Amino acid sequence: MKRVNVKSEILTLLGTMICCILWGSAFSGIKIGYSLWKIPSDDTWRIIRFAGIRFFLAGILVILFGSILKKKFLIPKKNEWPKILLLSLFQTIGQYVFFYIGLAHTTGVNSAVVDSLTVFFAILVACFLFRMEHLTFRKIIGCGLGLLGVILINITKEGFVFHPLGDGLIALSAFCYGISSNMIKKYAADHDTVLFSGHQFILGGLIMTLFGQTGICFTRPLSDSFFASDIKVIPAVLILVYLALVSSVAYTLWGILLRTNDVSKISVFGFMNPVIGVILSALLLGETEALGIRYFLALFLISAGIIIVNAKIQKEEKT
């Protein structure tokens, strides 16, 4: 009988919870960032630039952390750049352009729940587009429960309400994640995933920053192209740095946990992301009035779906 290392189990649990708290805090953190940087929900160019700066910084931090861990500077080979660019189109540019714009048009609570579709999109993309897995009955049940959860949070007194610019873009963001996560899995066999992730963050962040800044320069005076006159610079910069750390620290720590543990053992903890995201959005953004019984039911359905899918993975790996 295999002896359980209690200390290792505790450290693994602590590490996964730190990642989930960091990722869960991103929903409210971005909303707070919009407020501190004085970015209105309809200012698409500033939203894209804000996201771009965050991920450019995150990429630098990922490469820095990864280089320290590997004791060498992580530089892509010439033939790796096309793959990094393709990955960046989905993992950073596509995913986060949709996410940031969508978040500006919906609540942090809604976005935290709708973004839970990332787990299910990743499974469906793996089964139908990349054909790396088979779609089993349990996976169908799990995805169905997640979809019911998302539908539940959009039901109001007037009936089913789905906002394309809010919930719709968050869902598209989750689909981009589903594609990018399978691309990472495919590339992992022959390439360093930390190197790929860090440099795609840098490349995608740079493209988004330049794209957003170009749009700003063409639509408003140069004097208004970066800082609004009433911005409190220190808090605004701090929230941007924090959001960069969310991506870099969480990704690096998650990568370490995956390298030292079974994938299924770690991934099952991902169901905590929407739970933490909803709770923090309610507490930090004051969205408690929107937090009713249907949100808890939605979170229960989504969490149950993720657990069912991962439980099947664990069962398959033991056989």
PDB file of C-alpha atoms in Angstrom:
ATOM      1  CA  MET A   1       0.000   0.000   0.000  1.00  0.00           C
ATOM      2  CA  LYS A   2       1.393   3.372  -1.036  1.00  0.00           C
ATOM      3  CA  ARG A   3       2.158   5.628   1.915  1.00  0.00           C
ATOM      4  CA  VAL A   4       0.649   9.128   1.766  1.00  0.00           C
ATOM      5  CA  ASN A   5       3.067  12.002   2.335  1.00  0.00           C
ATOM      6  CA  VAL A   6       0.948  14.277   4.511  1.00  0.00           C
ATOM      7  CA  LYS A   7       3.303  17.255   4.195  1.00  0.00           C
ATOM      8  CA  SER A   8       3.328  16.976   0.399  1.00  0.00           C
ATOM      9  CA  GLU A   9      -0.482  16.716   0.300  1.00  0.00           C
ATOM     10  CA  ILE A  10      -0.855  19.826   2.474  1.00  0.00           C
ATOM     11  CA  LEU A  11       1.582  21.812   0.305  1.00  0.00           C
ATOM     12  CA  THR A  12      -0.246  20.678  -2.844  1.00  0.00           C
ATOM     13  CA  LEU A  13      -3.595  21.739  -1.397  1.00  0.00           C
ATOM     14  CA  LEU A  14      -2.140  25.098  -0.314  1.00  0.00           C
ATOM     15  CA  GLY A  15      -0.595  25.676  -3.751  1.00  0.00           C
ATOM     16  CA  THR A  16      -3.784  24.902  -5.659  1.00  0.00           C
ATOM     17  CA  MET A  17      -5.840  27.126  -3.373  1.00  0.00           C
ATOM     18  CA  ILE A  18      -3.394  30.022  -3.879  1.00  0.00           C
ATOM     19  CA  CYS A  19      -3.804  29.633  -7.654  1.00  0.00           C
ATOM     20  CA  CYS A  20      -7.597  29.511  -7.410  1.00  0.00           C
ATOM     21  CA  ILE A  21      -7.700  32.577  -5.154  1.00  0.00           C
ATOM     22  CA  LEU A  22      -5.446  34.506  -7.549  1.00  0.00           C
ATOM     23  CA  TRP A  23      -7.472  33.546 -10.633  1.00  0.00           C
ATOM     24  CA  GLY A  24     -10.747  34.101  -8.806  1.00  0.00           C
ATOM     25  CA  SER A  25      -9.637  37.583  -7.749  1.00  0.00           C
ATOM     26  CA  ALA A  26      -9.006  38.602 -11.368  1.00  0.00           C
ATOM     27  CA  PHE A  27     -12.721  39.205 -12.043  1.00  0.00           C
ATOM     28  CA  SER A  28     -13.084  41.843  -9.328  1.00  0.00           C
ATOM     29  CA  GLY A  29      -9.493  43.047  -9.830  1.00  0.00           C
ATOM     30  CA  ILE A  30     -10.147  43.985 -13.454  1.00  0.00           C
ATOM     31  CA  LYS A  31     -13.338  45.805 -12.488  1.00  0.00           C
ATOM     32  CA  ILE A  32     -11.407  47.729  -9.833  1.00  0.00           C
ATOM     33  CA  GLY A  33      -8.729  48.452 -12.443  1.00  0.00           C
ATOM     34  CA  TYR A  34     -11.325  49.982 -14.775  1.00  0.00           C
ATOM     35  CA  SER A  35     -12.444  52.235 -11.923  1.00  0.00           C
ATOM     36  CA  LEU A  36      -8.929  53.321 -10.913  1.00  0.00           C
ATOM     37  CA  TRP A  37      -7.860  53.960 -14.522  1.00  0.00           C
ATOM     38  CA  LYS A  38     -11.142  55.772 -15.254  1.00  0.00           C
ATOM     39  CA  ILE A  39     -11.996  53.425 -18.128  1.00  0.00           C
ATOM     40  CA  PRO A  40     -15.722  53.505 -19.039  1.00  0.00           C
ATOM     41  CA  SER A  41     -17.390  50.321 -20.283  1.00  0.00           C
ATOM     42  CA  ASP A  42     -17.741  51.703 -23.830  1.00  0.00           C
ATOM     43  CA  ASP A  43     -14.061  52.727 -24.196  1.00  0.00           C
ATOM     44  CA  THR A  44     -12.935  49.644 -26.098  1.00  0.00           C
ATOM     45  CA  TRP A  45      -9.493  51.018 -27.023  1.00  0.00           C
ATOM     46  CA  ARG A  46      -8.507  51.744 -23.421  1.00  0.00           C
ATOM     47  CA  ILE A  47      -9.825  48.342 -22.342  1.00  0.00           C
ATOM     48  CA  ILE A  48      -7.665  46.565 -24.939  1.00  0.00           C
ATOM     49  CA  ARG A  49      -4.589  48.609 -23.988  1.00  0.00           C
ATOM     50  CA  PHE A  50      -5.163  47.948 -20.279  1.00  0.00           C
ATOM     51  CA  ALA A  51      -5.293  44.191 -20.955  1.00  0.00           C
ATOM     52  CA  GLY A  52      -2.249  44.373 -23.225  1.00  0.00           C
ATOM     53  CA  ILE A  53      -0.051  46.096 -20.633  1.00  0.00           C
ATOM     54  CA  ARG A  54      -1.100  43.553 -18.006  1.00  0.00           C
ATOM     55  CA  PHE A  55      -0.139  40.540 -20.109  1.00  0.00           C
ATOM     56  CA  PHE A  56       3.058  42.085 -21.406  1.00  0.00           C
ATOM     57  CA  LEU A  57       4.158  42.486 -17.771  1.00  0.00           C
ATOM     58  CA  ALA A  58       2.870  38.996 -16.941  1.00  0.00           C
ATOM     59  CA  GLY A  59       4.908  37.480 -19.775  1.00  0.00           C
ATOM     60  CA  ILE A  60       8.089  39.137 -18.546  1.00  0.00           C
ATOM     61  CA  LEU A  61       7.433  37.797 -15.044  1.00  0.00           C
ATOM     62  CA  VAL A  62       6.701  34.249 -16.319  1.00  0.00           C
ATOM     63  CA  ILE A  63       9.962  34.200 -18.277  1.00  0.00           C
ATOM     64  CA  LEU A  64      11.809  35.627 -15.258  1.00  0.00           C
ATOM     65  CA  PHE A  65      10.375  33.008 -12.868  1.00  0.00           C
ATOM     66  CA  GLY A  66      10.897  30.205 -15.381  1.00  0.00           C
ATOM     67  CA  SER A  67      14.502  31.253 -16.093  1.00  0.00           C
ATOM     68  CA  ILE A  68      15.280  31.304 -12.370  1.00  0.00           C
ATOM     69  CA  LEU A  69      13.779  27.834 -11.858  1.00  0.00           C
ATOM     70  CA  LYS A  70      15.632  26.363 -14.842  1.00  0.00           C
ATOM     71  CA  LYS A  71      18.805  28.372 -14.155  1.00  0.00           C
ATOM     72  CA  LYS A  72      18.971  29.558 -17.752  1.00  0.00           C
ATOM     73  CA  PHE A  73      17.299  32.304 -19.772  1.00  0.00           C
ATOM     74  CA  LEU A  74      14.324  30.986 -21.726  1.00  0.00           C
ATOM     75  CA  ILE A  75      14.764  32.019 -25.372  1.00  0.00           C
ATOM     76  CA  PRO A  76      12.619  30.471 -28.144  1.00  0.00           C
ATOM     77  CA  LYS A  77      14.270  28.767 -31.094  1.00  0.00           C
ATOM     78  CA  LYS A  78      13.691  30.207 -34.568  1.00  0.00           C
ATOM     79  CA  ASN A  79      11.216  27.454 -35.541  1.00  0.00           C
ATOM     80  CA  GLU A  80       9.200  27.977 -32.318  1.00  0.00           C
ATOM     81  CA  TRP A  81       8.132  31.573 -33.025  1.00  0.00           C
ATOM     82  CA  PRO A  82       5.312  30.680 -35.499  1.00  0.00           C
ATOM     83  CA  LYS A  83       3.770  28.339 -32.906  1.00  0.00           C
ATOM     84  CA  ILE A  84       4.128  30.984 -30.192  1.00  0.00           C
ATOM     85  CA  LEU A  85       2.376  33.527 -32.428  1.00  0.00           C
ATOM     86  CA  LEU A  86      -0.476  31.093 -33.188  1.00  0.00           C
ATOM     87  CA  LEU A  87      -0.840  30.259 -29.498  1.00  0.00           C
ATOM     88  CA  SER A  88      -0.851  33.959 -28.627  1.00  0.00           C
ATOM     89  CA  LEU A  89      -3.739  34.611 -31.049  1.00  0.00           C
ATOM     90  CA  PHE A  90      -5.967  32.377 -28.926  1.00  0.00           C
ATOM     91  CA  GLN A  91      -4.516  32.320 -25.409  1.00  0.00           C
ATOM     92  CA  THR A  92      -3.901  36.056 -25.008  1.00  0.00           C
ATOM     93  CA  ILE A  93      -5.267  38.176 -27.869  1.00  0.00           C
ATOM     94  CA  GLY A  94      -8.507  36.309 -28.590  1.00  0.00           C
ATOM     95  CA  GLN A  95      -9.251  35.135 -25.076  1.00  0.00           C
ATOM     96  CA  TYR A  96      -8.563  38.370 -23.256  1.00  0.00           C
ATOM     97  CA  VAL A  97      -9.843  40.897 -25.791  1.00  0.00           C
ATOM     98  CA  PHE A  98     -13.207  39.126 -25.526  1.00  0.00           C
ATOM     99  CA  PHE A  99     -12.881  38.749 -21.761  1.00  0.00           C
ATOM    100  CA  TYR A 100     -11.985  42.353 -20.959  1.00  0.00           C
ATOM    101  CA  ILE A 101     -14.633  43.865 -23.222  1.00  0.00           C
ATOM    102  CA  GLY A 102     -17.225  41.371 -21.996  1.00  0.00           C
ATOM    103  CA  LEU A 103     -16.397  42.047 -18.347  1.00  0.00           C
ATOM    104  CA  ALA A 104     -17.026  45.756 -18.929  1.00  0.00           C
ATOM    105  CA  HIS A 105     -20.604  44.927 -19.977  1.00  0.00           C
ATOM    106  CA  THR A 106     -21.619  42.442 -17.266  1.00  0.00           C
ATOM    107  CA  THR A 107     -21.195  41.942 -13.533  1.00  0.00           C
ATOM    108  CA  GLY A 108     -18.185  40.310 -11.918  1.00  0.00           C
ATOM    109  CA  VAL A 109     -20.525  37.659 -10.503  1.00  0.00           C
ATOM    110  CA  ASN A 110     -21.948  36.796 -13.948  1.00  0.00           C
ATOM    111  CA  SER A 111     -18.521  36.730 -15.589  1.00  0.00           C
ATOM    112  CA  ALA A 112     -17.102  34.422 -12.913  1.00  0.00           C
ATOM    113  CA  VAL A 113     -19.851  31.882 -13.561  1.00  0.00           C
ATOM    114  CA  VAL A 114     -19.935  32.152 -17.375  1.00  0.00           C
ATOM    115  CA  ASP A 115     -16.137  31.885 -17.499  1.00  0.00           C
ATOM    116  CA  SER A 116     -16.488  28.445 -15.907  1.00  0.00           C
ATOM    117  CA  LEU A 117     -17.329  27.243 -19.414  1.00  0.00           C
ATOM    118  CA  THR A 118     -13.554  27.162 -20.048  1.00  0.00           C
ATOM    119  CA  VAL A 119     -13.351  23.680 -18.516  1.00  0.00           C
ATOM    120  CA  PHE A 120     -16.112  22.322 -20.721  1.00  0.00           C
ATOM    121  CA  PHE A 121     -14.955  24.049 -23.914  1.00  0.00           C
ATOM    122  CA  ALA A 122     -11.493  22.574 -23.345  1.00  0.00           C
ATOM    123  CA  ILE A 123     -13.035  19.088 -23.208  1.00  0.00           C
ATOM    124  CA  LEU A 124     -15.257  19.595 -26.265  1.00  0.00           C
ATOM    125  CA  VAL A 125     -12.396  21.063 -28.325  1.00  0.00           C
ATOM    126  CA  ALA A 126     -10.152  18.137 -27.340  1.00  0.00           C
ATOM    127  CA  CYS A 127     -12.842  15.677 -28.459  1.00  0.00           C
ATOM    128  CA  PHE A 128     -14.089  17.263 -31.691  1.00  0.00           C
ATOM    129  CA  LEU A 129     -11.352  19.577 -33.040  1.00  0.00           C
ATOM    130  CA  PHE A 130      -8.064  18.073 -31.846  1.00  0.00           C
ATOM    131  CA  ARG A 131      -9.450  14.535 -31.418  1.00  0.00           C
ATOM    132  CA  MET A 132      -7.141  13.857 -28.477  1.00  0.00           C
ATOM    133  CA  GLU A 133      -9.952  12.433 -26.312  1.00  0.00           C
ATOM    134  CA  HIS A 134     -13.237  10.578 -26.663  1.00  0.00           C
ATOM    135  CA  LEU A 135     -16.533  12.163 -25.660  1.00  0.00           C
ATOM    136  CA  THR A 136     -17.926   9.871 -22.960  1.00  0.00           C
ATOM    137  CA  PHE A 137     -21.332   9.817 -21.290  1.00  0.00           C
ATOM    138  CA  ARG A 138     -19.912  11.316 -18.103  1.00  0.00           C
ATOM    139  CA  LYS A 139     -18.297  14.155 -20.043  1.00  0.00           C
ATOM    140  CA  ILE A 140     -21.649  14.898 -21.691  1.00  0.00           C
ATOM    141  CA  ILE A 141     -23.353  14.939 -18.288  1.00  0.00           C
ATOM    142  CA  GLY A 142     -20.652  17.217 -16.852  1.00  0.00           C
ATOM    143  CA  CYS A 143     -20.840  19.663 -19.754  1.00  0.00           C
ATOM    144  CA  GLY A 144     -24.635  19.620 -19.588  1.00  0.00           C
ATOM    145  CA  LEU A 145     -24.618  20.544 -15.889  1.00  0.00           C
ATOM    146  CA  GLY A 146     -22.211  23.407 -16.596  1.00  0.00           C
ATOM    147  CA  LEU A 147     -24.421  24.723 -19.398  1.00  0.00           C
ATOM    148  CA  LEU A 148     -27.469  24.575 -17.112  1.00  0.00           C
ATOM    149  CA  GLY A 149     -25.568  26.614 -14.547  1.00  0.00           C
ATOM    150  CA  VAL A 150     -24.777  29.333 -17.065  1.00  0.00           C
ATOM    151  CA  ILE A 151     -28.400  29.415 -18.278  1.00  0.00           C
ATOM    152  CA  LEU A 152     -29.632  29.638 -14.680  1.00  0.00           C
ATOM    153  CA  ILE A 153     -27.761  32.856 -13.894  1.00  0.00           C
ATOM    154  CA  ASN A 154     -29.269  34.530 -16.958  1.00  0.00           C
ATOM    155  CA  ILE A 155     -32.883  33.815 -15.992  1.00  0.00           C
ATOM    156  CA  THR A 156     -34.676  36.879 -14.645  1.00  0.00           C
ATOM    157  CA  LYS A 157     -38.301  37.746 -13.839  1.00  0.00           C
ATOM    158  CA  GLU A 158     -38.692  38.657 -17.511  1.00  0.00           C
ATOM    159  CA  GLY A 159     -37.327  35.283 -18.606  1.00  0.00           C
ATOM    160  CA  PHE A 160     -33.964  34.227 -20.061  1.00  0.00           C
ATOM    161  CA  VAL A 161     -31.623  37.199 -20.559  1.00  0.00           C
ATOM    162  CA  PHE A 162     -28.261  36.841 -22.316  1.00  0.00           C
ATOM    163  CA  HIS A 163     -26.228  39.976 -23.059  1.00  0.00           C
ATOM    164  CA  PRO A 164     -24.067  39.456 -26.185  1.00  0.00           C
ATOM    165  CA  LEU A 165     -21.610  42.239 -25.300  1.00  0.00           C
ATOM    166  CA  GLY A 166     -21.264  40.898 -21.759  1.00  0.00           C
ATOM    167  CA  ASP A 167     -22.016  37.229 -21.218  1.00  0.00           C
ATOM    168  CA  GLY A 168     -21.615  36.432 -24.926  1.00  0.00           C
ATOM    169  CA  LEU A 169     -18.051  37.763 -25.149  1.00  0.00           C
ATOM    170  CA  ILE A 170     -17.101  36.045 -21.885  1.00  0.00           C
ATOM    171  CA  ALA A 171     -18.323  32.776 -23.455  1.00  0.00           C
ATOM    172  CA  LEU A 172     -16.240  33.449 -26.607  1.00  0.00           C
ATOM    173  CA  SER A 173     -13.263  34.095 -24.346  1.00  0.00           C
ATOM    174  CA  ALA A 174     -13.836  30.709 -22.714  1.00  0.00           C
ATOM    175  CA  PHE A 175     -13.937  29.074 -26.180  1.00  0.00           C
ATOM    176  CA  CYS A 176     -10.582  30.660 -27.092  1.00  0.00           C
ATOM    177  CA  TYR A 177      -9.194  29.245 -23.858  1.00  0.00           C
ATOM    178  CA  GLY A 178     -10.494  25.809 -24.821  1.00  0.00           C
ATOM    179  CA  ILE A 179      -8.528  25.986 -28.073  1.00  0.00           C
ATOM    180  CA  SER A 180      -5.360  27.388 -26.494  1.00  0.00           C
ATOM    181  CA  SER A 181      -5.293  24.835 -23.670  1.00  0.00           C
ATOM    182  CA  ASN A 182      -5.368  22.015 -26.215  1.00  0.00           C
ATOM    183  CA  MET A 183      -2.662  23.723 -28.259  1.00  0.00           C
ATOM    184  CA  ILE A 184      -0.474  23.873 -25.134  1.00  0.00           C
ATOM    185  CA  LYS A 185      -1.116  20.174 -24.488  1.00  0.00           C
ATOM    186  CA  LYS A 186      -0.137  19.390 -28.086  1.00  0.00           C
ATOM    187  CA  TYR A 187       3.021  21.505 -27.958  1.00  0.00           C
ATOM    188  CA  ALA A 188       4.043  20.183 -24.523  1.00  0.00           C
ATOM    189  CA  ALA A 189       5.445  16.970 -26.013  1.00  0.00           C
ATOM    190  CA  ASP A 190       8.240  18.779 -27.867  1.00  0.00           C
ATOM    191  CA  HIS A 191       8.476  22.238 -26.275  1.00  0.00           C
ATOM    192  CA  ASP A 192       8.851  24.001 -22.927  1.00  0.00           C
ATOM    193  CA  THR A 193       5.334  25.103 -21.945  1.00  0.00           C
ATOM    194  CA  VAL A 194       6.625  27.807 -19.577  1.00  0.00           C
ATOM    195  CA  LEU A 195       8.745  29.292 -22.365  1.00  0.00           C
ATOM    196  CA  PHE A 196       5.793  29.164 -24.770  1.00  0.00           C
ATOM    197  CA  SER A 197       3.347  30.684 -22.298  1.00  0.00           C
ATOM    198  CA  GLY A 198       5.673  33.496 -21.213  1.00  0.00           C
ATOM    199  CA  HIS A 199       6.639  34.586 -24.707  1.00  0.00           C
ATOM    200  CA  GLN A 200       3.091  34.325 -26.044  1.00  0.00           C
ATOM    201  CA  PHE A 201       2.020  36.598 -23.157  1.00  0.00           C
ATOM    202  CA  ILE A 202       4.728  39.102 -24.132  1.00  0.00           C
ATOM    203  CA  LEU A 203       3.897  38.948 -27.839  1.00  0.00           C
ATOM    204  CA  GLY A 204       0.124  39.067 -27.341  1.00  0.00           C
ATOM    205  CA  GLY A 205       0.377  41.787 -24.709  1.00  0.00           C
ATOM    206  CA  LEU A 206       2.570  43.925 -26.950  1.00  0.00           C
ATOM    207  CA  ILE A 207       0.194  43.561 -29.919  1.00  0.00           C
ATOM    208  CA  MET A 208      -2.835  44.428 -27.765  1.00  0.00           C
ATOM    209  CA  THR A 209      -1.068  47.429 -26.209  1.00  0.00           C
ATOM    210  CA  LEU A 210      -0.002  48.851 -29.566  1.00  0.00           C
ATOM    211  CA  PHE A 211      -3.417  48.163 -31.107  1.00  0.00           C
ATOM    212  CA  GLY A 212      -5.245  49.815 -28.219  1.00  0.00           C
ATOM    213  CA  GLN A 213      -2.904  52.802 -28.094  1.00  0.00           C
ATOM    214  CA  THR A 214      -3.170  53.323 -31.862  1.00  0.00           C
ATOM    215  CA  GLY A 215      -6.957  53.382 -31.598  1.00  0.00           C
ATOM    216  CA  ILE A 216      -6.772  55.891 -28.741  1.00  0.00           C
ATOM    217  CA  CYS A 217      -4.426  58.204 -30.667  1.00  0.00           C
ATOM    218  CA  PHE A 218      -6.776  58.235 -33.671  1.00  0.00           C
ATOM    219  CA  THR A 219      -9.906  58.911 -31.621  1.00  0.00           C
ATOM    220  CA  ARG A 220      -8.826  61.520 -29.062  1.00  0.00           C
ATOM    221  CA  PRO A 221      -6.257  64.285 -28.454  1.00  0.00           C
ATOM    222  CA  LEU A 222      -2.658  63.202 -27.792  1.00  0.00           C
ATOM    223  CA  SER A 223      -2.779  64.827 -24.354  1.00  0.00           C
ATOM    224  CA  ASP A 224      -5.526  62.392 -23.388  1.00  0.00           C
ATOM    225  CA  SER A 225      -3.850  59.333 -24.849  1.00  0.00           C
ATOM    226  CA  PHE A 226      -2.557  57.748 -21.625  1.00  0.00           C
ATOM    227  CA  PHE A 227      -3.388  59.185 -18.200  1.00  0.00           C
ATOM    228  CA  ALA A 228      -6.715  60.819 -17.421  1.00  0.00           C
ATOM    229  CA  SER A 229      -6.274  64.033 -15.460  1.00  0.00           C
ATOM    230  CA  ASP A 230      -7.928  62.686 -12.301  1.00  0.00           C
ATOM    231  CA  ILE A 231      -6.201  59.281 -12.112  1.00  0.00           C
ATOM    232  CA  LYS A 232      -4.501  58.382  -8.844  1.00  0.00           C
ATOM    233  CA  VAL A 233      -1.355  56.979 -10.394  1.00  0.00           C
ATOM    234  CA  ILE A 234       0.006  54.837  -7.539  1.00  0.00           C
ATOM    235  CA  PRO A 235      -3.179  52.780  -6.882  1.00  0.00           C
ATOM    236  CA  ALA A 236      -3.779  52.495 -10.642  1.00  0.00           C
ATOM    237  CA  VAL A 237      -0.265  51.149 -11.263  1.00  0.00           C
ATOM    238  CA  LEU A 238      -0.455  48.814  -8.267  1.00  0.00           C
ATOM    239  CA  ILE A 239      -3.650  47.127  -9.490  1.00  0.00           C
ATOM    240  CA  LEU A 240      -2.060  46.652 -12.926  1.00  0.00           C
ATOM    241  CA  VAL A 241       1.033  45.065 -11.356  1.00  0.00           C
ATOM    242  CA  TYR A 242      -1.186  42.874  -9.177  1.00  0.00           C
ATOM    243  CA  LEU A 243      -3.122  41.607 -12.202  1.00  0.00           C
ATOM    244  CA  ALA A 244       0.170  40.837 -13.957  1.00  0.00           C
ATOM    245  CA  LEU A 245       1.283  38.886 -10.874  1.00  0.00           C
ATOM    246  CA  VAL A 246      -2.018  36.982 -10.868  1.00  0.00           C
ATOM    247  CA  SER A 247      -1.221  35.517 -14.296  1.00  0.00           C
ATOM    248  CA  SER A 248       2.511  35.010 -13.812  1.00  0.00           C
ATOM    249  CA  VAL A 249       2.523  33.619 -10.263  1.00  0.00           C
ATOM    250  CA  ALA A 250      -0.575  31.450 -10.689  1.00  0.00           C
ATOM    251  CA  TYR A 251       0.610  29.998 -13.999  1.00  0.00           C
ATOM    252  CA  THR A 252       4.153  29.294 -12.733  1.00  0.00           C
ATOM    253  CA  LEU A 253       2.893  27.697  -9.486  1.00  0.00           C
ATOM    254  CA  TRP A 254       0.246  25.680 -11.360  1.00  0.00           C
ATOM    255  CA  GLY A 255       2.960  24.428 -13.718  1.00  0.00           C
ATOM    256  CA  ILE A 256       5.094  23.281 -10.772  1.00  0.00           C
ATOM    257  CA  LEU A 257       2.121  21.461  -9.245  1.00  0.00           C
ATOM    258  CA  LEU A 258       1.322  19.746 -12.548  1.00  0.00           C
ATOM    259  CA  ARG A 259       4.937  18.645 -12.924  1.00  0.00           C
ATOM    260  CA  THR A 260       4.986  16.998  -9.488  1.00  0.00           C
ATOM    261  CA  ASN A 261       1.405  15.620  -9.379  1.00  0.00           C
ATOM    262  CA  ASP A 262      -1.089  13.826 -11.607  1.00  0.00           C
ATOM    263  CA  VAL A 263      -2.940  16.211 -13.918  1.00  0.00           C
ATOM    264  CA  SER A 264      -6.354  14.964 -12.786  1.00  0.00           C
ATOM    265  CA  LYS A 265      -5.423  15.416  -9.124  1.00  0.00           C
ATOM    266  CA  ILE A 266      -4.622  19.094  -9.668  1.00  0.00           C
ATOM    267  CA  SER A 267      -7.237  20.015 -12.284  1.00  0.00           C
ATOM    268  CA  VAL A 268     -10.154  18.963 -10.070  1.00  0.00           C
ATOM    269  CA  PHE A 269      -9.381  21.959  -7.838  1.00  0.00           C
ATOM    270  CA  GLY A 270     -10.251  24.273 -10.742  1.00  0.00           C
ATOM    271  CA  PHE A 271     -13.929  24.126  -9.745  1.00  0.00           C
ATOM    272  CA  MET A 272     -13.027  26.583  -6.944  1.00  0.00           C
ATOM    273  CA  ASN A 273     -12.278  29.388  -9.451  1.00  0.00           C
ATOM    274  CA  PRO A 274     -15.906  30.404 -10.127  1.00  0.00           C
ATOM    275  CA  VAL A 275     -16.817  29.976  -6.449  1.00  0.00           C
ATOM    276  CA  ILE A 276     -14.011  32.303  -5.319  1.00  0.00           C
ATOM    277  CA  GLY A 277     -14.664  34.672  -8.233  1.00  0.00           C
ATOM    278  CA  VAL A 278     -18.330  35.069  -7.297  1.00  0.00           C
ATOM    279  CA  ILE A 279     -17.596  35.548  -3.589  1.00  0.00           C
ATOM    280  CA  LEU A 280     -14.856  38.144  -4.175  1.00  0.00           C
ATOM    281  CA  SER A 281     -16.966  40.013  -6.752  1.00  0.00           C
ATOM    282  CA  ALA A 282     -19.809  40.192  -4.253  1.00  0.00           C
ATOM    283  CA  LEU A 283     -17.543  41.407  -1.439  1.00  0.00           C
ATOM    284  CA  LEU A 284     -15.158  43.721  -3.309  1.00  0.00           C
ATOM    285  CA  LEU A 285     -17.552  45.139  -5.917  1.00  0.00           C
ATOM    286  CA  GLY A 286     -20.629  45.349  -3.718  1.00  0.00           C
ATOM    287  CA  GLU A 287     -22.611  43.054  -6.015  1.00  0.00           C
ATOM    288  CA  THR A 288     -24.291  41.301  -3.085  1.00  0.00           C
ATOM    289  CA  GLU A 289     -27.736  42.415  -4.258  1.00  0.00           C
ATOM    290  CA  ALA A 290     -27.254  40.331  -7.401  1.00  0.00           C
ATOM    291  CA  LEU A 291     -26.067  37.331  -5.414  1.00  0.00           C
ATOM    292  CA  GLY A 292     -29.172  35.192  -4.831  1.00  0.00           C
ATOM    293  CA  ILE A 293     -30.089  31.552  -4.526  1.00  0.00           C
ATOM    294  CA  ARG A 294     -29.861  31.025  -8.303  1.00  0.00           C
ATOM    295  CA  TYR A 295     -26.148  31.918  -8.259  1.00  0.00           C
ATOM    296  CA  PHE A 296     -25.445  29.351  -5.575  1.00  0.00           C
ATOM    297  CA  LEU A 297     -27.445  26.780  -7.542  1.00  0.00           C
ATOM    298  CA  ALA A 298     -25.526  27.727 -10.702  1.00  0.00           C
ATOM    299  CA  LEU A 299     -22.198  27.357  -8.912  1.00  0.00           C
ATOM    300  CA  PHE A 300     -23.344  24.000  -7.532  1.00  0.00           C
ATOM    301  CA  LEU A 301     -24.254  22.740 -11.025  1.00  0.00           C
ATOM    302  CA  ILE A 302     -20.980  23.968 -12.554  1.00  0.00           C
ATOM    303  CA  SER A 303     -18.885  22.571  -9.705  1.00  0.00           C
ATOM    304  CA  ALA A 304     -20.715  19.223  -9.922  1.00  0.00           C
ATOM    305  CA  GLY A 305     -20.090  19.125 -13.676  1.00  0.00           C
ATOM    306  CA  ILE A 306     -16.366  19.746 -13.292  1.00  0.00           C
ATOM    307  CA  ILE A 307     -16.084  17.139 -10.519  1.00  0.00           C
ATOM    308  CA  ILE A 308     -17.930  14.534 -12.605  1.00  0.00           C
ATOM    309  CA  VAL A 309     -15.651  15.119 -15.603  1.00  0.00           C
ATOM    310  CA  ASN A 310     -12.480  14.973 -13.496  1.00  0.00           C
ATOM    311  CA  ALA A 311     -13.689  11.978 -11.494  1.00  0.00           C
ATOM    312  CA  LYS A 312     -13.951  10.079 -14.766  1.00  0.00           C
ATOM    313  CA  ILE A 313     -10.418  11.103 -15.711  1.00  0.00           C
ATOM    314  CA  GLN A 314      -9.128   9.832 -12.370  1.00  0.00           C
ATOM    315  CA  LYS A 315     -10.976   6.531 -12.801  1.00  0.00           C
ATOM    316  CA  GLU A 316      -9.523   6.059 -16.306  1.00  0.00           C
ATOM    317  CA  GLU A 317      -5.972   6.762 -15.095  1.00  0.00           C
ATOM    318  CA  LYS A 318      -6.227   4.156 -12.314  1.00  0.00           C
ATOM    319  CA  THR A 319      -7.336   1.391 -14.679  1.00  0.00           C
TER     320      THR A 319
END
